Amino acid sequence: MRDELTAINANRAKSARAGAGLGALNLVLLLAGGLAMAASQWAIFVHAPEEQVMGLTQKLFYLHLPLAWWGLVSFLLAGLAGAFYLAKRTPGWDALGAAALETGLLLAGLALFTGSIWARTAWNTWWTWDPRLSTALVMCFIYAGVLAVRRLDFSFERRASLSAVLSIVAFADVPLVFFSARLWPRTIHPSIVGNGGLAPEMLAVLLFCLAGLGVFWLGLVLLRCRQALAEQRLERLQILNGENHE
Amino acid sequence: MSKIDWLWLGGAAVWLGFGAYLVLLARRQASLERRLAGLETSVRSGNDLPAEES
Amino acid sequence: MLKGALILCRKDLALLAGRGGGLVQALLLGLLLIFIFSLTRGPGEAVSPQAAAAIFWISSLFCQVLLFTALYALEESDGQRQALLLAPLPGQSVWLGKALAGLTLLGLAQLVFLPASVIFLGQGMSGSIPGGLALILLTDLGLAALGSMLGALAQGGANQAGRNGPAARESLFSILAFPLLLPLLLAGIRTGAALFAPAAGLEDYGDWVRLILACDAVFSGAGLLLFGFIYDSRE
Amino acid sequence: MDALPLLRLGHVAKFYGSRPIFRNVTLELKAGEILHLSGPNGSGKSTLLRVIAGLSRPSAGELELRLKSGARIGYLAHQTALYPQLTAKENLLFWSRFYKVQPSAKKGLEESLNDALRRVGLEKLAQATSGTLSRGQAQRLSLARLLLLEPALLLLDEPDSGLDEKARELMEREIAAAAERGAGVIRVGHGREGVAKARRAELRPGQGLYFYEPAAAPC
């Protein structure tokens, strides 16, 4: 009987030590990410040449693409974390999944906002059936739904399993949404936002922005993940205290 | 709204969005720590604390 | 797996189509929607085929919400889900059984929605009937595959669903189903419009059919692989 | 009876979150043996049954079930698992279809359904929808559902709650018959009712099972 308790307390101590290590890494990531994004803001205006056709508004693109890109990576991470949770049932994966979902929704939301401003300046309508824009919108609806499920009053395992399954299904649905959005406008040729030929400097700035946001995103996910682990600990303590009886 | 204004709006929105999210996280973290501290003292001594079921 | 699914499906059809009011209630909701949407057209104005197809599919989706939540609520009234888990059948056959039952009931409802759309929304049926009906069925496959999954999802653990209440079940189902099913909705609308009145332009429906098949495959795969994780009471 | 136990539990524990429901449960049950399990409310008796039935994962310890292939577990919970709008016979028919109920000897399926209803005294209510049955009748119909499958292990959670005297006798007779047939039976109940032949144990919170000697008359 003693060994059962000591084993449980052992991995509790391990996760506590890991928590401290993560704290330092977290701080570094967030700071570095923040600085890199600030630098990229400078680079966008100073270094990148102005695009002839669209002029200044094209510069919004350096912000919009990284947001959309890392938002998608976030949802991929949420799907993978879900798969690992279903396979291994360790609470850590659920915490990472929750963090990835929330951060992903934030990024996708911002990408959507900047995207619609882009649409406003480029085609002076707030909304067009641009495949990427409409996919981002539908993704925001789906993942907002998944986060709503996480807030319902379920036991920990139930919420974690549901969230894991939904994260996988939602990510599998994204390509389907994208292709249907591309087919939907009656025009045969899908409208491609002009990001084909990028001047080398522009590409350099874009990659720099991408990297900067990437570091910041990683810091954000880790921060939210540690918070999710703390929330799990709180829930366990509440049960132990008999606050919410079975 | 000239084009430059839109650009400002877009950039500001992104920074504000991140800022707001970080503030939200910070506030949630504070309330979490307060409740955790409160609970830990009322639960029996820390090391005899069974963790999550396997 | 199929045997267990068919046993379950037969029982569900007997309960929802036969005795219970499940099908009638879902059917009425769909009809009501079609009628209300018909108010969008002025006297004498015609509703475009695409709008009519959109109304038809939106009504079908709302009808499906009621059907699948009712189908899974059957197992929650007195511990039936627990007994099903003890029965010697794989978890997926519950998903398959409910999906087949939902598909049949939705099909029955659509047999009424189609003429209703023609009448209330002033549509002809000049597209190829067999082709159109086959596409509707193909789209329904994807709807049922995901619907059966989401129906189980809203059921909560042993009694957790009780704490969230039935209202949480329906709304949870809808806020997840509509965006996830959007590709099928778009495909259904575009192919449905062709059923009502084939568009002049030579629009290639091959892409849409391929999309529908892809959705059916993804949602059925999800049901087969993931259903076991959300439909168990093993806290 | 073969020597090997039908069911073996070694130091089984179950936590809810991190709150222990029961701990250190060790038990061996042989075919044809009846175990009468009592214990205060909240000691986790029902949860222990759910763990044995396989509906709930044990948090610690081992659980070993030696069931011949195709042998089944019958678990009678407080919930009856009956569909209110189906008649008594339709309910039995539905649940029997999942199990390859070989109509014993030459009797047809129809015959074995009627027989099951007769054994729990519900033959006259075959066509009544189970929603209209009383609590006791529904409980007996649910037991009939299990007996129809001739389970190798029968887990009964307070099977006699809500039953009148006559129904209680029917229940006891069926449980004894199942044990005769070689089924292992664990029944959860309060007090000392039930056949004398049963082994008695009490689930004491935090300490596991305490076995009374068959001869000793428990309190």
PDB file of N, CA, C and O in Angstrom, chain A residues 107-146:
ATOM      1  N   LEU A 107      -4.736  33.212 -32.651  1.00  0.00           N
ATOM      2  CA  LEU A 107      -3.989  33.562 -33.874  1.00  0.00           C
ATOM      3  C   LEU A 107      -4.914  33.566 -35.094  1.00  0.00           C
ATOM      4  O   LEU A 107      -4.894  34.471 -35.916  1.00  0.00           O
ATOM      5  N   ALA A 108      -5.772  32.528 -35.184  1.00  0.00           N
ATOM      6  CA  ALA A 108      -6.659  32.443 -36.353  1.00  0.00           C
ATOM      7  C   ALA A 108      -7.600  33.652 -36.361  1.00  0.00           C
ATOM      8  O   ALA A 108      -7.876  34.232 -37.413  1.00  0.00           O
ATOM      9  N   GLY A 109      -8.052  34.041 -35.151  1.00  0.00           N
ATOM     10  CA  GLY A 109      -8.950  35.197 -35.058  1.00  0.00           C
ATOM     11  C   GLY A 109      -8.258  36.458 -35.554  1.00  0.00           C
ATOM     12  O   GLY A 109      -8.791  37.218 -36.361  1.00  0.00           O
ATOM     13  N   LEU A 110      -7.011  36.645 -35.111  1.00  0.00           N
ATOM     14  CA  LEU A 110      -6.269  37.841 -35.548  1.00  0.00           C
ATOM     15  C   LEU A 110      -5.988  37.777 -37.045  1.00  0.00           C
ATOM     16  O   LEU A 110      -6.076  38.778 -37.755  1.00  0.00           O
ATOM     17  N   ALA A 111      -5.697  36.563 -37.523  1.00  0.00           N
ATOM     18  CA  ALA A 111      -5.447  36.415 -38.966  1.00  0.00           C
ATOM     19  C   ALA A 111      -6.709  36.802 -39.742  1.00  0.00           C
ATOM     20  O   ALA A 111      -6.669  37.495 -40.767  1.00  0.00           O
ATOM     21  N   LEU A 112      -7.841  36.399 -39.194  1.00  0.00           N
ATOM     22  CA  LEU A 112      -9.116  36.703 -39.855  1.00  0.00           C
ATOM     23  C   LEU A 112      -9.337  38.216 -39.893  1.00  0.00           C
ATOM     24  O   LEU A 112      -9.708  38.801 -40.911  1.00  0.00           O
ATOM     25  N   PHE A 113      -9.018  38.857 -38.773  1.00  0.00           N
ATOM     26  CA  PHE A 113      -9.244  40.305 -38.683  1.00  0.00           C
ATOM     27  C   PHE A 113      -8.348  41.047 -39.677  1.00  0.00           C
ATOM     28  O   PHE A 113      -8.807  41.838 -40.495  1.00  0.00           O
ATOM     29  N   THR A 114      -7.064  40.703 -39.631  1.00  0.00           N
ATOM     30  CA  THR A 114      -6.153  41.379 -40.573  1.00  0.00           C
ATOM     31  C   THR A 114      -6.523  41.000 -42.014  1.00  0.00           C
ATOM     32  O   THR A 114      -6.416  41.801 -42.926  1.00  0.00           O
ATOM     33  N   GLY A 115      -6.986  39.764 -42.200  1.00  0.00           N
ATOM     34  CA  GLY A 115      -7.377  39.328 -43.547  1.00  0.00           C
ATOM     35  C   GLY A 115      -8.536  40.165 -44.071  1.00  0.00           C
ATOM     36  O   GLY A 115      -8.538  40.609 -45.228  1.00  0.00           O
ATOM     37  N   SER A 116      -9.496  40.444 -43.199  1.00  0.00           N
ATOM     38  CA  SER A 116     -10.663  41.192 -43.706  1.00  0.00           C
ATOM     39  C   SER A 116     -10.272  42.649 -43.948  1.00  0.00           C
ATOM     40  O   SER A 116     -10.790  43.277 -44.882  1.00  0.00           O
ATOM     41  N   ILE A 117      -9.310  43.152 -43.163  1.00  0.00           N
ATOM     42  CA  ILE A 117      -8.829  44.516 -43.462  1.00  0.00           C
ATOM     43  C   ILE A 117      -8.125  44.508 -44.817  1.00  0.00           C
ATOM     44  O   ILE A 117      -8.324  45.361 -45.667  1.00  0.00           O
ATOM     45  N   TRP A 118      -7.372  43.463 -45.034  1.00  0.00           N
ATOM     46  CA  TRP A 118      -6.689  43.289 -46.320  1.00  0.00           C
ATOM     47  C   TRP A 118      -7.724  43.287 -47.459  1.00  0.00           C
ATOM     48  O   TRP A 118      -7.601  43.987 -48.470  1.00  0.00           O
ATOM     49  N   ALA A 119      -8.801  42.518 -47.223  1.00  0.00           N
ATOM     50  CA  ALA A 119      -9.847  42.445 -48.263  1.00  0.00           C
ATOM     51  C   ALA A 119     -10.465  43.838 -48.434  1.00  0.00           C
ATOM     52  O   ALA A 119     -10.693  44.299 -49.559  1.00  0.00           O
ATOM     53  N   ARG A 120     -10.664  44.519 -47.315  1.00  0.00           N
ATOM     54  CA  ARG A 120     -11.289  45.855 -47.376  1.00  0.00           C
ATOM     55  C   ARG A 120     -10.434  46.777 -48.237  1.00  0.00           C
ATOM     56  O   ARG A 120     -10.935  47.449 -49.127  1.00  0.00           O
ATOM     57  N   THR A 121      -9.108  46.760 -48.007  1.00  0.00           N
ATOM     58  CA  THR A 121      -8.277  47.712 -48.774  1.00  0.00           C
ATOM     59  C   THR A 121      -8.073  47.215 -50.202  1.00  0.00           C
ATOM     60  O   THR A 121      -8.052  47.973 -51.138  1.00  0.00           O
ATOM     61  N   ALA A 122      -7.945  45.916 -50.371  1.00  0.00           N
ATOM     62  CA  ALA A 122      -7.654  45.417 -51.727  1.00  0.00           C
ATOM     63  C   ALA A 122      -8.906  45.478 -52.592  1.00  0.00           C
ATOM     64  O   ALA A 122      -8.882  45.982 -53.700  1.00  0.00           O
ATOM     65  N   TRP A 123     -10.032  44.975 -52.125  1.00  0.00           N
ATOM     66  CA  TRP A 123     -11.220  44.912 -52.997  1.00  0.00           C
ATOM     67  C   TRP A 123     -12.374  45.718 -52.398  1.00  0.00           C
ATOM     68  O   TRP A 123     -13.537  45.422 -52.674  1.00  0.00           O
ATOM     69  N   ASN A 124     -12.079  46.585 -51.499  1.00  0.00           N
ATOM     70  CA  ASN A 124     -13.026  47.403 -50.723  1.00  0.00           C
ATOM     71  C   ASN A 124     -14.362  46.707 -50.465  1.00  0.00           C
ATOM     72  O   ASN A 124     -15.420  47.286 -50.617  1.00  0.00           O
ATOM     73  N   THR A 125     -14.291  45.442 -50.114  1.00  0.00           N
ATOM     74  CA  THR A 125     -15.493  44.816 -49.500  1.00  0.00           C
ATOM     75  C   THR A 125     -14.968  44.097 -48.252  1.00  0.00           C
ATOM     76  O   THR A 125     -13.841  43.618 -48.240  1.00  0.00           O
ATOM     77  N   TRP A 126     -15.790  44.047 -47.232  1.00  0.00           N
ATOM     78  CA  TRP A 126     -15.285  43.443 -45.978  1.00  0.00           C
ATOM     79  C   TRP A 126     -15.099  41.948 -46.127  1.00  0.00           C
ATOM     80  O   TRP A 126     -14.302  41.338 -45.444  1.00  0.00           O
ATOM     81  N   TRP A 127     -15.900  41.347 -47.022  1.00  0.00           N
ATOM     82  CA  TRP A 127     -15.852  39.880 -47.028  1.00  0.00           C
ATOM     83  C   TRP A 127     -15.927  39.377 -48.463  1.00  0.00           C
ATOM     84  O   TRP A 127     -16.747  39.811 -49.232  1.00  0.00           O
ATOM     85  N   THR A 128     -15.013  38.512 -48.827  1.00  0.00           N
ATOM     86  CA  THR A 128     -15.147  37.881 -50.160  1.00  0.00           C
ATOM     87  C   THR A 128     -14.913  36.388 -49.953  1.00  0.00           C
ATOM     88  O   THR A 128     -14.400  35.966 -48.928  1.00  0.00           O
ATOM     89  N   TRP A 129     -15.279  35.613 -50.952  1.00  0.00           N
ATOM     90  CA  TRP A 129     -15.117  34.171 -50.804  1.00  0.00           C
ATOM     91  C   TRP A 129     -13.701  33.757 -51.130  1.00  0.00           C
ATOM     92  O   TRP A 129     -13.470  32.767 -51.814  1.00  0.00           O
ATOM     93  N   ASP A 130     -12.736  34.516 -50.585  1.00  0.00           N
ATOM     94  CA  ASP A 130     -11.359  34.046 -50.780  1.00  0.00           C
ATOM     95  C   ASP A 130     -11.196  32.768 -49.967  1.00  0.00           C
ATOM     96  O   ASP A 130     -11.515  32.737 -48.775  1.00  0.00           O
ATOM     97  N   PRO A 131     -10.732  31.678 -50.585  1.00  0.00           N
ATOM     98  CA  PRO A 131     -10.689  30.380 -49.890  1.00  0.00           C
ATOM     99  C   PRO A 131      -9.980  30.455 -48.547  1.00  0.00           C
ATOM    100  O   PRO A 131     -10.494  29.989 -47.539  1.00  0.00           O
ATOM    101  N   ARG A 132      -8.857  31.169 -48.510  1.00  0.00           N
ATOM    102  CA  ARG A 132      -8.107  31.150 -47.235  1.00  0.00           C
ATOM    103  C   ARG A 132      -8.878  31.909 -46.166  1.00  0.00           C
ATOM    104  O   ARG A 132      -8.970  31.478 -45.029  1.00  0.00           O
ATOM    105  N   LEU A 133      -9.485  33.022 -46.582  1.00  0.00           N
ATOM    106  CA  LEU A 133     -10.211  33.835 -45.598  1.00  0.00           C
ATOM    107  C   LEU A 133     -11.403  33.047 -45.052  1.00  0.00           C
ATOM    108  O   LEU A 133     -11.612  32.959 -43.847  1.00  0.00           O
ATOM    109  N   SER A 134     -12.175  32.422 -45.953  1.00  0.00           N
ATOM    110  CA  SER A 134     -13.377  31.711 -45.463  1.00  0.00           C
ATOM    111  C   SER A 134     -12.972  30.480 -44.668  1.00  0.00           C
ATOM    112  O   SER A 134     -13.619  30.137 -43.677  1.00  0.00           O
ATOM    113  N   THR A 135     -11.848  29.841 -45.060  1.00  0.00           N
ATOM    114  CA  THR A 135     -11.407  28.685 -44.245  1.00  0.00           C
ATOM    115  C   THR A 135     -11.050  29.154 -42.843  1.00  0.00           C
ATOM    116  O   THR A 135     -11.432  28.518 -41.854  1.00  0.00           O
ATOM    117  N   ALA A 136     -10.361  30.291 -42.763  1.00  0.00           N
ATOM    118  CA  ALA A 136      -9.984  30.800 -41.427  1.00  0.00           C
ATOM    119  C   ALA A 136     -11.246  31.055 -40.612  1.00  0.00           C
ATOM    120  O   ALA A 136     -11.325  30.700 -39.425  1.00  0.00           O
ATOM    121  N   LEU A 137     -12.280  31.610 -41.254  1.00  0.00           N
ATOM    122  CA  LEU A 137     -13.518  31.907 -40.509  1.00  0.00           C
ATOM    123  C   LEU A 137     -14.149  30.612 -39.995  1.00  0.00           C
ATOM    124  O   LEU A 137     -14.485  30.496 -38.807  1.00  0.00           O
ATOM    125  N   VAL A 138     -14.265  29.623 -40.869  1.00  0.00           N
ATOM    126  CA  VAL A 138     -14.918  28.367 -40.456  1.00  0.00           C
ATOM    127  C   VAL A 138     -14.094  27.695 -39.358  1.00  0.00           C
ATOM    128  O   VAL A 138     -14.626  27.178 -38.371  1.00  0.00           O
ATOM    129  N   MET A 139     -12.756  27.767 -39.514  1.00  0.00           N
ATOM    130  CA  MET A 139     -11.900  27.175 -38.467  1.00  0.00           C
ATOM    131  C   MET A 139     -12.170  27.860 -37.131  1.00  0.00           C
ATOM    132  O   MET A 139     -12.261  27.197 -36.093  1.00  0.00           O
ATOM    133  N   CYS A 140     -12.337  29.171 -37.154  1.00  0.00           N
ATOM    134  CA  CYS A 140     -12.616  29.891 -35.897  1.00  0.00           C
ATOM    135  C   CYS A 140     -13.923  29.379 -35.301  1.00  0.00           C
ATOM    136  O   CYS A 140     -14.006  29.103 -34.094  1.00  0.00           O
ATOM    137  N   PHE A 141     -14.937  29.178 -36.132  1.00  0.00           N
ATOM    138  CA  PHE A 141     -16.214  28.650 -35.602  1.00  0.00           C
ATOM    139  C   PHE A 141     -15.991  27.266 -34.993  1.00  0.00           C
ATOM    140  O   PHE A 141     -16.400  26.980 -33.860  1.00  0.00           O
ATOM    141  N   ILE A 142     -15.319  26.396 -35.734  1.00  0.00           N
ATOM    142  CA  ILE A 142     -15.151  25.017 -35.247  1.00  0.00           C
ATOM    143  C   ILE A 142     -14.400  25.009 -33.916  1.00  0.00           C
ATOM    144  O   ILE A 142     -14.862  24.422 -32.928  1.00  0.00           O
ATOM    145  N   TYR A 143     -13.282  25.712 -33.877  1.00  0.00           N
ATOM    146  CA  TYR A 143     -12.455  25.624 -32.659  1.00  0.00           C
ATOM    147  C   TYR A 143     -13.079  26.396 -31.510  1.00  0.00           C
ATOM    148  O   TYR A 143     -12.885  26.051 -30.339  1.00  0.00           O
ATOM    149  N   ALA A 144     -13.877  27.422 -31.802  1.00  0.00           N
ATOM    150  CA  ALA A 144     -14.615  28.069 -30.709  1.00  0.00           C
ATOM    151  C   ALA A 144     -15.596  27.054 -30.130  1.00  0.00           C
ATOM    152  O   ALA A 144     -15.763  26.967 -28.905  1.00  0.00           O
ATOM    153  N   GLY A 145     -16.172  26.235 -31.011  1.00  0.00           N
ATOM    154  CA  GLY A 145     -17.084  25.177 -30.539  1.00  0.00           C
ATOM    155  C   GLY A 145     -16.353  24.184 -29.652  1.00  0.00           C
ATOM    156  O   GLY A 145     -16.847  23.791 -28.579  1.00  0.00           O
ATOM    157  N   VAL A 146     -15.147  23.813 -30.074  1.00  0.00           N
ATOM    158  CA  VAL A 146     -14.386  22.829 -29.280  1.00  0.00           C
ATOM    159  C   VAL A 146     -14.063  23.416 -27.910  1.00  0.00           C
ATOM    160  O   VAL A 146     -14.209  22.756 -26.873  1.00  0.00           O
TER     161      VAL A 146
END
